[in-house]
Each structure stands twice: as C-alpha cells, then as structure tokens.
Short mmCIF file of C-alpha atoms in Angstrom, two decimals:
data_model
loop_
_atom_site.label_atom_id
_atom_site.label_comp_id
_atom_site.label_asym_id
_atom_site.label_seq_id
_atom_site.Cartn_x
_atom_site.Cartn_y
_atom_site.Cartn_z
CA MET A 16 -181.53 20.26 -102.29
CA LEU A 17 -177.75 20.60 -102.30
CA LEU A 18 -177.59 19.42 -98.69
CA LEU A 19 -179.67 16.38 -99.60
CA ALA A 20 -177.39 15.55 -102.54
CA ALA A 21 -174.31 15.98 -100.36
CA ALA A 22 -175.81 13.75 -97.66
CA PHE A 23 -176.60 11.10 -100.29
CA ILE A 24 -173.03 11.16 -101.62
CA VAL A 25 -171.57 10.89 -98.10
CA ALA A 26 -173.89 8.01 -97.27
CA PHE A 27 -173.00 6.27 -100.54
CA VAL A 28 -169.26 6.60 -99.88
CA LEU A 29 -169.65 5.30 -96.33
CA LEU A 30 -171.61 2.34 -97.66
CA LEU A 31 -168.84 1.58 -100.13
CA TYR A 32 -166.27 1.61 -97.34
CA MET A 33 -168.44 -0.78 -95.33
CA VAL A 34 -169.08 -3.16 -98.24
CA SER A 35 -165.56 -2.98 -99.64
CA PRO A 36 -163.92 -5.37 -97.12
CA LEU A 37 -166.56 -7.99 -97.92
CA ILE A 38 -165.43 -8.26 -101.55
CA SER A 39 -161.69 -7.78 -100.96
CA PRO A 40 -159.44 -10.86 -100.92
CA LYS A 41 -158.45 -12.35 -97.61
CA PRO A 42 -154.93 -11.19 -96.69
CA LEU A 43 -152.12 -13.72 -97.07
CA LYS A 44 -150.46 -14.66 -93.81
CA LEU A 45 -146.67 -14.54 -94.15
CA PRO A 46 -145.62 -16.43 -90.98
CA GLY A 47 -144.60 -19.88 -92.23
CA ALA A 48 -145.34 -18.98 -95.87
CA HIS A 49 -142.92 -19.85 -98.68
CA VAL A 50 -141.92 -16.72 -100.61
CA VAL A 51 -139.82 -16.94 -103.78
CA VAL A 52 -138.00 -13.80 -104.93
CA THR A 53 -136.25 -13.68 -108.31
CA GLY A 54 -133.56 -11.05 -108.68
CA GLY A 55 -133.30 -11.36 -104.92
CA SER A 56 -129.56 -10.86 -104.47
CA SER A 57 -129.69 -7.05 -104.43
CA GLY A 58 -131.85 -3.94 -104.69
CA ILE A 59 -135.61 -4.09 -104.34
CA GLY A 60 -135.63 -7.89 -104.54
CA LYS A 61 -133.32 -8.25 -101.56
CA CYS A 62 -135.34 -5.74 -99.53
CA ILE A 63 -138.58 -7.59 -100.35
CA ALA A 64 -136.99 -10.84 -99.15
CA ILE A 65 -135.88 -9.15 -95.91
CA GLU A 66 -139.34 -7.65 -95.35
CA CYS A 67 -141.02 -11.05 -95.81
CA TYR A 68 -138.43 -12.78 -93.62
CA LYS A 69 -139.07 -10.23 -90.85
CA GLN A 70 -142.70 -11.34 -90.94
CA GLY A 71 -141.84 -15.00 -90.49
CA ALA A 72 -141.71 -16.27 -94.08
CA PHE A 73 -139.42 -18.93 -95.53
CA ILE A 74 -137.45 -17.48 -98.44
CA THR A 75 -136.12 -18.84 -101.72
CA LEU A 76 -133.75 -16.41 -103.40
CA ILE A 77 -133.12 -16.78 -107.12
CA ALA A 78 -130.45 -14.86 -109.02
CA ARG A 79 -127.50 -15.51 -111.33
CA ASP A 80 -124.56 -14.52 -109.12
CA GLU A 81 -123.98 -17.27 -106.55
CA ASN A 82 -121.55 -15.20 -104.46
CA LYS A 83 -124.04 -12.35 -104.15
CA LEU A 84 -126.76 -14.82 -103.22
CA LEU A 85 -124.71 -16.29 -100.38
CA GLN A 86 -123.85 -12.82 -99.08
CA THR A 87 -127.51 -11.77 -99.23
CA LYS A 88 -128.53 -14.99 -97.45
CA LYS A 89 -126.32 -14.03 -94.50
CA GLU A 90 -127.82 -10.52 -94.41
CA ILE A 91 -131.40 -11.82 -94.47
CA GLU A 92 -130.79 -14.42 -91.76
CA GLU A 93 -129.94 -11.63 -89.32
CA TYR A 94 -133.65 -10.70 -89.34
CA SER A 95 -135.03 -14.12 -88.34
CA VAL A 96 -137.99 -14.16 -85.96
CA ASN A 97 -137.74 -17.85 -85.12
CA ASP A 98 -135.19 -20.67 -85.43
CA LYS A 99 -137.32 -22.60 -87.96
CA GLN A 100 -136.97 -20.07 -90.78
CA VAL A 101 -134.87 -21.00 -93.80
CA VAL A 102 -133.29 -18.99 -96.62
CA LEU A 103 -132.66 -21.13 -99.71
CA CYS A 104 -130.43 -19.83 -102.50
CA ILE A 105 -130.64 -20.96 -106.13
CA SER A 106 -128.31 -19.68 -108.85
CA VAL A 107 -130.07 -19.71 -112.22
CA ASP A 108 -130.89 -17.37 -115.10
CA VAL A 109 -134.70 -17.20 -115.08
CA SER A 110 -134.83 -15.82 -118.64
CA LYS A 111 -133.07 -18.54 -120.64
CA ASP A 112 -134.40 -22.07 -120.14
CA TYR A 113 -137.95 -22.67 -118.91
CA GLU A 114 -137.33 -26.34 -118.05
CA GLN A 115 -134.39 -25.36 -115.85
CA VAL A 116 -136.49 -22.73 -114.07
CA GLU A 117 -139.29 -25.26 -113.58
CA ASN A 118 -136.87 -27.83 -112.16
CA VAL A 119 -135.26 -25.50 -109.63
CA LEU A 120 -138.66 -24.31 -108.41
CA LYS A 121 -139.74 -27.92 -107.97
CA GLN A 122 -136.63 -28.47 -105.86
CA ALA A 123 -137.41 -25.36 -103.80
CA GLN A 124 -140.96 -26.59 -103.17
CA GLU A 125 -139.71 -30.01 -102.15
CA LYS A 126 -137.52 -28.36 -99.50
CA LEU A 127 -139.71 -25.49 -98.28
CA GLY A 128 -143.21 -26.46 -99.37
CA PRO A 129 -145.52 -25.03 -102.05
CA VAL A 130 -144.92 -21.44 -103.13
CA ASP A 131 -147.37 -19.09 -101.42
CA MET A 132 -146.00 -15.91 -103.00
CA LEU A 133 -143.78 -15.42 -106.03
CA VAL A 134 -142.12 -12.03 -106.51
CA ASN A 135 -140.75 -11.52 -110.02
CA CYS A 136 -138.08 -8.90 -109.46
CA ALA A 137 -135.34 -10.00 -111.89
CA GLY A 138 -134.68 -7.25 -114.39
CA THR A 139 -132.18 -5.03 -116.10
CA SER A 140 -132.11 -1.73 -117.96
CA VAL A 141 -130.45 -0.04 -120.92
CA THR A 142 -130.90 3.66 -121.60
CA GLY A 143 -130.08 5.73 -124.65
CA LYS A 144 -131.60 7.26 -127.75
CA PHE A 145 -133.51 4.77 -129.88
CA GLU A 146 -131.04 4.84 -132.78
CA ASP A 147 -128.04 4.49 -130.44
CA ILE A 148 -129.19 1.35 -128.63
CA GLU A 149 -127.79 -1.91 -129.98
CA VAL A 150 -130.50 -4.04 -131.59
CA ASN A 151 -129.63 -7.07 -129.48
CA SER A 152 -130.33 -5.01 -126.35
CA PHE A 153 -134.03 -4.95 -127.24
CA GLU A 154 -134.04 -8.74 -127.41
CA ARG A 155 -132.02 -9.14 -124.19
CA LEU A 156 -134.25 -6.80 -122.18
CA MET A 157 -137.42 -8.51 -123.39
CA ALA A 158 -135.94 -11.86 -122.38
CA VAL A 159 -134.85 -10.75 -118.90
CA ASN A 160 -137.64 -8.34 -117.96
CA TYR A 161 -140.57 -10.16 -119.56
CA LEU A 162 -139.74 -13.85 -120.07
CA GLY A 163 -137.80 -13.75 -116.80
CA SER A 164 -141.19 -13.18 -115.15
CA VAL A 165 -143.20 -15.50 -117.41
CA TYR A 166 -141.08 -18.59 -116.71
CA PRO A 167 -141.19 -18.59 -112.87
CA SER A 168 -144.91 -17.68 -112.88
CA ARG A 169 -145.66 -20.49 -115.34
CA ALA A 170 -143.75 -22.91 -113.10
CA VAL A 171 -145.83 -22.22 -109.96
CA ILE A 172 -149.31 -21.37 -111.23
CA ALA A 173 -150.57 -24.98 -111.50
CA THR A 174 -149.74 -25.76 -107.86
CA MET A 175 -151.29 -22.50 -106.72
CA LYS A 176 -154.51 -23.38 -108.58
CA GLU A 177 -154.56 -26.83 -106.98
CA ARG A 178 -154.21 -25.27 -103.52
CA ARG A 179 -156.71 -22.49 -104.29
CA MET A 180 -154.36 -19.81 -102.97
CA GLY A 181 -151.34 -17.75 -103.92
CA ARG A 182 -149.87 -14.39 -104.79
CA ILE A 183 -147.84 -13.48 -107.89
CA VAL A 184 -146.05 -10.14 -108.01
CA PHE A 185 -144.61 -8.51 -111.13
CA VAL A 186 -142.19 -5.69 -110.40
CA SER A 187 -142.66 -3.29 -113.29
CA SER A 188 -141.68 0.40 -113.13
CA GLN A 189 -143.16 3.84 -113.56
CA ALA A 190 -141.50 3.53 -116.98
CA GLY A 191 -144.04 0.75 -117.51
CA GLN A 192 -146.84 3.27 -117.10
CA LEU A 193 -145.36 6.19 -119.02
CA GLY A 194 -142.97 6.02 -121.97
CA LEU A 195 -140.05 8.41 -121.43
CA PHE A 196 -137.10 9.68 -123.44
CA GLY A 197 -134.23 7.18 -123.34
CA TYR A 198 -136.30 4.16 -122.35
CA THR A 199 -137.33 2.79 -125.76
CA ALA A 200 -135.71 -0.57 -124.95
CA TYR A 201 -136.74 -0.72 -121.29
CA SER A 202 -140.29 0.69 -121.17
CA PRO A 203 -141.90 -1.82 -123.59
CA THR A 204 -140.69 -4.74 -121.47
CA LYS A 205 -142.27 -3.22 -118.36
CA PHE A 206 -145.49 -2.34 -120.21
CA ALA A 207 -145.66 -6.00 -121.29
CA LEU A 208 -145.82 -7.10 -117.65
CA ARG A 209 -149.02 -5.11 -117.21
CA GLY A 210 -150.72 -6.99 -120.06
CA LEU A 211 -149.52 -10.32 -118.70
CA ALA A 212 -150.74 -9.45 -115.21
CA GLU A 213 -154.22 -8.39 -116.36
CA ALA A 214 -154.76 -11.54 -118.41
CA LEU A 215 -153.33 -13.81 -115.71
CA GLN A 216 -155.43 -12.17 -112.99
CA MET A 217 -158.61 -12.96 -114.93
CA GLU A 218 -157.55 -16.61 -115.17
CA ALA A 219 -156.31 -16.94 -111.59
CA LYS A 220 -158.88 -14.98 -109.57
CA PRO A 221 -161.47 -17.81 -109.44
CA TYR A 222 -158.78 -19.93 -107.76
CA ASN A 223 -158.18 -17.33 -105.01
CA ILE A 224 -154.88 -16.32 -106.62
CA TYR A 225 -154.19 -12.59 -106.81
CA VAL A 226 -151.72 -10.78 -109.04
CA THR A 227 -149.97 -7.54 -108.11
CA VAL A 228 -148.15 -5.21 -110.49
CA ALA A 229 -145.70 -2.93 -108.71
CA TYR A 230 -144.66 0.36 -110.29
CA PRO A 231 -141.68 1.61 -108.27
CA PRO A 232 -140.25 5.06 -109.09
CA ASP A 233 -136.50 5.73 -109.37
CA THR A 234 -135.08 3.74 -106.48
CA ASP A 235 -131.64 3.85 -104.90
CA THR A 236 -130.30 0.44 -105.96
CA PRO A 237 -127.09 -0.84 -107.61
CA GLY A 238 -129.03 -1.28 -110.85
CA PHE A 239 -130.24 2.32 -110.78
CA ALA A 240 -126.70 3.57 -110.14
CA GLU A 241 -125.41 1.60 -113.11
CA GLU A 242 -128.27 2.80 -115.32
CA SER A 243 -127.59 6.43 -114.41
CA LYS A 244 -124.09 6.24 -115.93
CA THR A 245 -125.50 6.00 -119.47
CA LYS A 246 -128.63 8.14 -119.21
CA PRO A 247 -129.02 10.80 -121.92
CA LEU A 248 -129.17 14.38 -120.65
CA GLU A 249 -132.90 14.58 -121.40
CA THR A 250 -133.59 11.50 -119.27
CA LYS A 251 -131.55 12.89 -116.37
CA LEU A 252 -133.41 16.21 -116.46
CA ILE A 253 -136.80 14.48 -116.58
CA SER A 254 -135.78 12.22 -113.69
CA GLU A 255 -134.94 15.28 -111.60
CA THR A 256 -138.64 16.18 -111.50
CA SER A 257 -139.17 13.36 -109.00
CA SER A 258 -137.24 12.19 -105.94
CA VAL A 259 -135.33 8.91 -105.61
CA CYS A 260 -136.89 6.45 -103.17
CA GLN A 261 -135.13 4.04 -100.83
CA ALA A 262 -135.39 0.34 -101.70
CA GLU A 263 -136.60 -0.52 -98.19
CA GLN A 264 -139.55 1.88 -98.51
CA VAL A 265 -140.52 0.47 -101.90
CA ALA A 266 -140.24 -3.11 -100.64
CA ARG A 267 -142.55 -2.46 -97.68
CA VAL A 268 -145.24 -1.05 -99.96
CA ILE A 269 -144.98 -3.92 -102.46
CA VAL A 270 -145.16 -6.60 -99.74
CA LYS A 271 -148.13 -4.90 -98.09
CA ASP A 272 -150.06 -4.62 -101.37
CA ALA A 273 -149.23 -8.21 -102.35
CA ILE A 274 -150.44 -9.54 -99.00
CA GLN A 275 -153.70 -7.62 -99.42
CA GLY A 276 -154.10 -8.87 -103.00
CA ASN A 277 -154.08 -5.39 -104.54
CA PHE A 278 -153.57 -5.38 -108.30
CA ASN A 279 -151.76 -2.03 -108.43
CA SER A 280 -148.89 -1.13 -106.12
CA SER A 281 -147.43 2.36 -106.25
CA VAL A 282 -145.25 4.59 -104.07
CA GLY A 283 -145.76 8.27 -103.31
CA SER A 284 -148.12 10.90 -104.70
CA ASP A 285 -146.76 10.69 -108.26
CA GLY A 286 -147.15 6.91 -108.17
CA TYR A 287 -150.72 7.20 -106.94
CA MET A 288 -151.58 9.66 -109.71
CA LEU A 289 -150.03 7.44 -112.39
CA SER A 290 -151.90 4.39 -111.10
CA ILE A 291 -155.19 6.28 -111.39
CA LEU A 292 -154.34 7.68 -114.83
CA THR A 293 -153.28 4.32 -116.25
CA SER A 294 -155.93 2.18 -114.54
CA GLY A 295 -157.83 1.66 -117.80
CA MET A 296 -159.43 -1.79 -117.70
CA SER A 297 -157.24 -3.11 -114.90
CA PRO A 298 -159.04 -5.00 -112.11
CA VAL A 299 -159.78 -3.39 -108.75
CA THR A 300 -159.57 -5.03 -105.36
CA SER A 301 -162.34 -3.00 -103.78
CA ILE A 302 -165.27 -0.77 -104.69
CA THR A 303 -163.49 2.07 -102.93
CA GLU A 304 -160.51 1.79 -105.26
CA GLY A 305 -162.79 1.89 -108.29
CA LEU A 306 -164.60 4.94 -106.94
CA GLN A 307 -161.30 6.77 -106.41
CA GLN A 308 -160.34 6.09 -110.01
CA VAL A 309 -163.67 7.39 -111.33
CA VAL A 310 -163.54 10.57 -109.24
CA CYS A 311 -159.86 11.43 -109.73
CA MET A 312 -159.27 10.45 -113.36
CA GLY A 313 -160.24 13.77 -114.95
CA ILE A 314 -158.37 15.94 -112.47
CA PHE A 315 -155.21 13.84 -112.71
CA ARG A 316 -155.39 13.90 -116.51
CA ILE A 317 -155.11 17.69 -116.39
CA VAL A 318 -152.11 17.46 -114.06
CA GLY A 319 -150.61 14.77 -116.28
CA LEU A 320 -150.84 17.00 -119.34
CA PHE A 321 -148.78 19.63 -117.55
CA TYR A 322 -146.15 17.00 -116.76
CA LEU A 323 -146.06 15.87 -120.41
CA GLY A 324 -145.76 19.47 -121.57
CA SER A 325 -142.84 19.97 -119.20
CA PHE A 326 -141.11 16.82 -120.45
CA ASP A 327 -141.58 17.83 -124.09
CA SER A 328 -140.12 21.25 -123.27
CA ILE A 329 -137.02 19.62 -121.72
CA VAL A 330 -136.48 17.41 -124.78
CA ARG A 331 -136.94 20.32 -127.20
CA ARG A 332 -134.58 22.56 -125.23
CA CYS A 333 -131.89 19.87 -125.14
CA MET A 334 -132.24 19.32 -128.89
CA ILE A 335 -131.80 23.03 -129.62
CA GLN A 336 -128.77 23.27 -127.34
CA ARG A 337 -127.20 20.22 -128.93
CA GLU A 338 -127.74 21.57 -132.45
CA LYS A 339 -126.22 24.92 -131.46
CA SER A 340 -123.20 23.14 -129.97
CA GLU A 341 -122.73 21.02 -133.08
CA SER A 342 -123.05 24.07 -135.31
CA ALA A 343 -120.46 25.94 -133.25
CA ASP A 344 -118.04 22.99 -133.48
CA LYS A 345 -118.36 22.95 -137.26
CA THR A 346 -117.59 26.66 -137.63
CA GLU A 347 -114.43 26.47 -135.52
#
C-alpha cells in the first residue's frame, strides 16, 4: 500500500513537471528589447543593465546623478554584443513629479522603441531605532522606494497593454519580507511594493504582462556600504547571520526570473525559504512552484521560528548590555 502511494505521488509530481511549462509564460527575448532601469547608475541597477546589455538589449538608464550616469554608460558599452546597441541616459528624480517621469519615458520610447522590460531599482535606506529616525525620513523613503516605482510603472503600463507584452520588475528586499530591528522606516516601503505587485499582476496578466518582485539579501553595493555606517548594533549582529552577496550575482538572478515571468525572485537558500514562507496569496508561475510552497511551508515555518527566536535573543541581550553600561556611567 505504501509503495502504491509513493508511486502515485511520484507520478503526480512528474505530471506536474510535464504540465508546468504549458501554463508558464513565454520567456521574454532580450536581444533587441528595450530595457529601462531606474536607479541604474550604481549597485544592483547598474549590474542589471549590464546583464541585459550582454544579452543584446537596448538600455535606458534613469537616475539623478548625471555624472554617474555618463560613467556607467561607458562601463556598460564595453559589454556590447553588436554595433546597433544603444545606452540612453536620463537624469531625473523618479519620485517627485509623475508628469516629468512620464515625459522622459515617452522620449526614451521615441528613441529606442516601446519598453519591453522596466526594472524599478531606484531606492534608498535609513536605519536606526524608531524613535531616533527623523519623521521626514519616513516620508522621503516612501516617496523614493514606493512612489519611485509607481510613477515609472504607471508611465509604461498602457503601452505594454496595447502591445500585449511586457515585464515590470520591482526590486524590494528581504527587509520587505521580514521586519527587522532598525528598519522601521525602510521595511514598510519595501513591503508596499509587494502589495502593488500583487494587485498589478492581477490586472496585467490577461495582457501577457508579468510582474516580478525581487527580494535581494544584503548586497555589496555603495548604498549598502553607506547604510552600514548608521546601523544600530542589533541590526549589525542580525545581519551577521547571513552572508553578503555580490551585486552581479543578484542581478543575474533577477534578470533570469524577470525573463521567465516569475513573480518571486530570491537569492540563496535563505531567500528561497523566505519566499516560501511569505508566499501567502501571491501568484505562482507554475504548478511546480505552488506544489513546492505547499510541501515546504510547514517545515520552513519551524526553521523560521528558530531564526526569530535568535533575533529576539540578540535584541534582548543588546538591551541588557546597554542598560548595564548606562547604569555604570551614572554611578561613576
């Protein structure tokens, strides 16, 4: 009886693997495609632009610093695969004025054609204890990290629907899956991208447009280095439980998942576990993916509880040490 049940399960899984490609979206072909990357002058955004350019795409880079953009343009052009490829640079703040964002994207499409893939990578971070963070930082981060993705997406979605094709990528963070000490200003903005992506995917899917939410871990970028300067001790200790990834590695994974039309994009074993744990009502790209979530959810929840217990222990230990230090200072 057990052998029969095992044979049935194996046959069912094999059937899912066979049927899965039939319901998965058709991969986007990057050669000749127009890819727009916001926040593309450095870090993950720059590496995503390079990865797409290596595969034959035309690139529009959008960022605020014009000098950085021009320098990045030169770096990207070294990876050209044919003499027809173009790298267009546009200096604009994608979080301030929607009409301005819409206008520059119209100009980009007039020069390089309709946008086939938009990668929303513009973002910033502020770390610190909740009561120590300036109130205006909450507003600024929501503008940059959330509205800075809403505006470009809003500017290209109509054309994508008309063409019945497209990819939109939102670069969130593992801090957009799990709220951590020190990220009370940052995490909510990255969580918001998940809600936007789920709602937009439901609207866009009938038009053959697929949304990807990327959840990169700590990544070796200029932004991460700057963020690390102000991290509370608790945040630093929690961060030490996972390794820092290279931006090139993260970019390759994001581009691959976006091309395939995968909703979730994660890096490494911790990223995979978090994607399963936080899948909730998010869409799946294949039956196989859904099956993995069903099978692994309970096991990963147990592992996740151990992680949370460890993080709580770190925070509690730091609090006790800080109180002892303050008490000692007062008695001197």
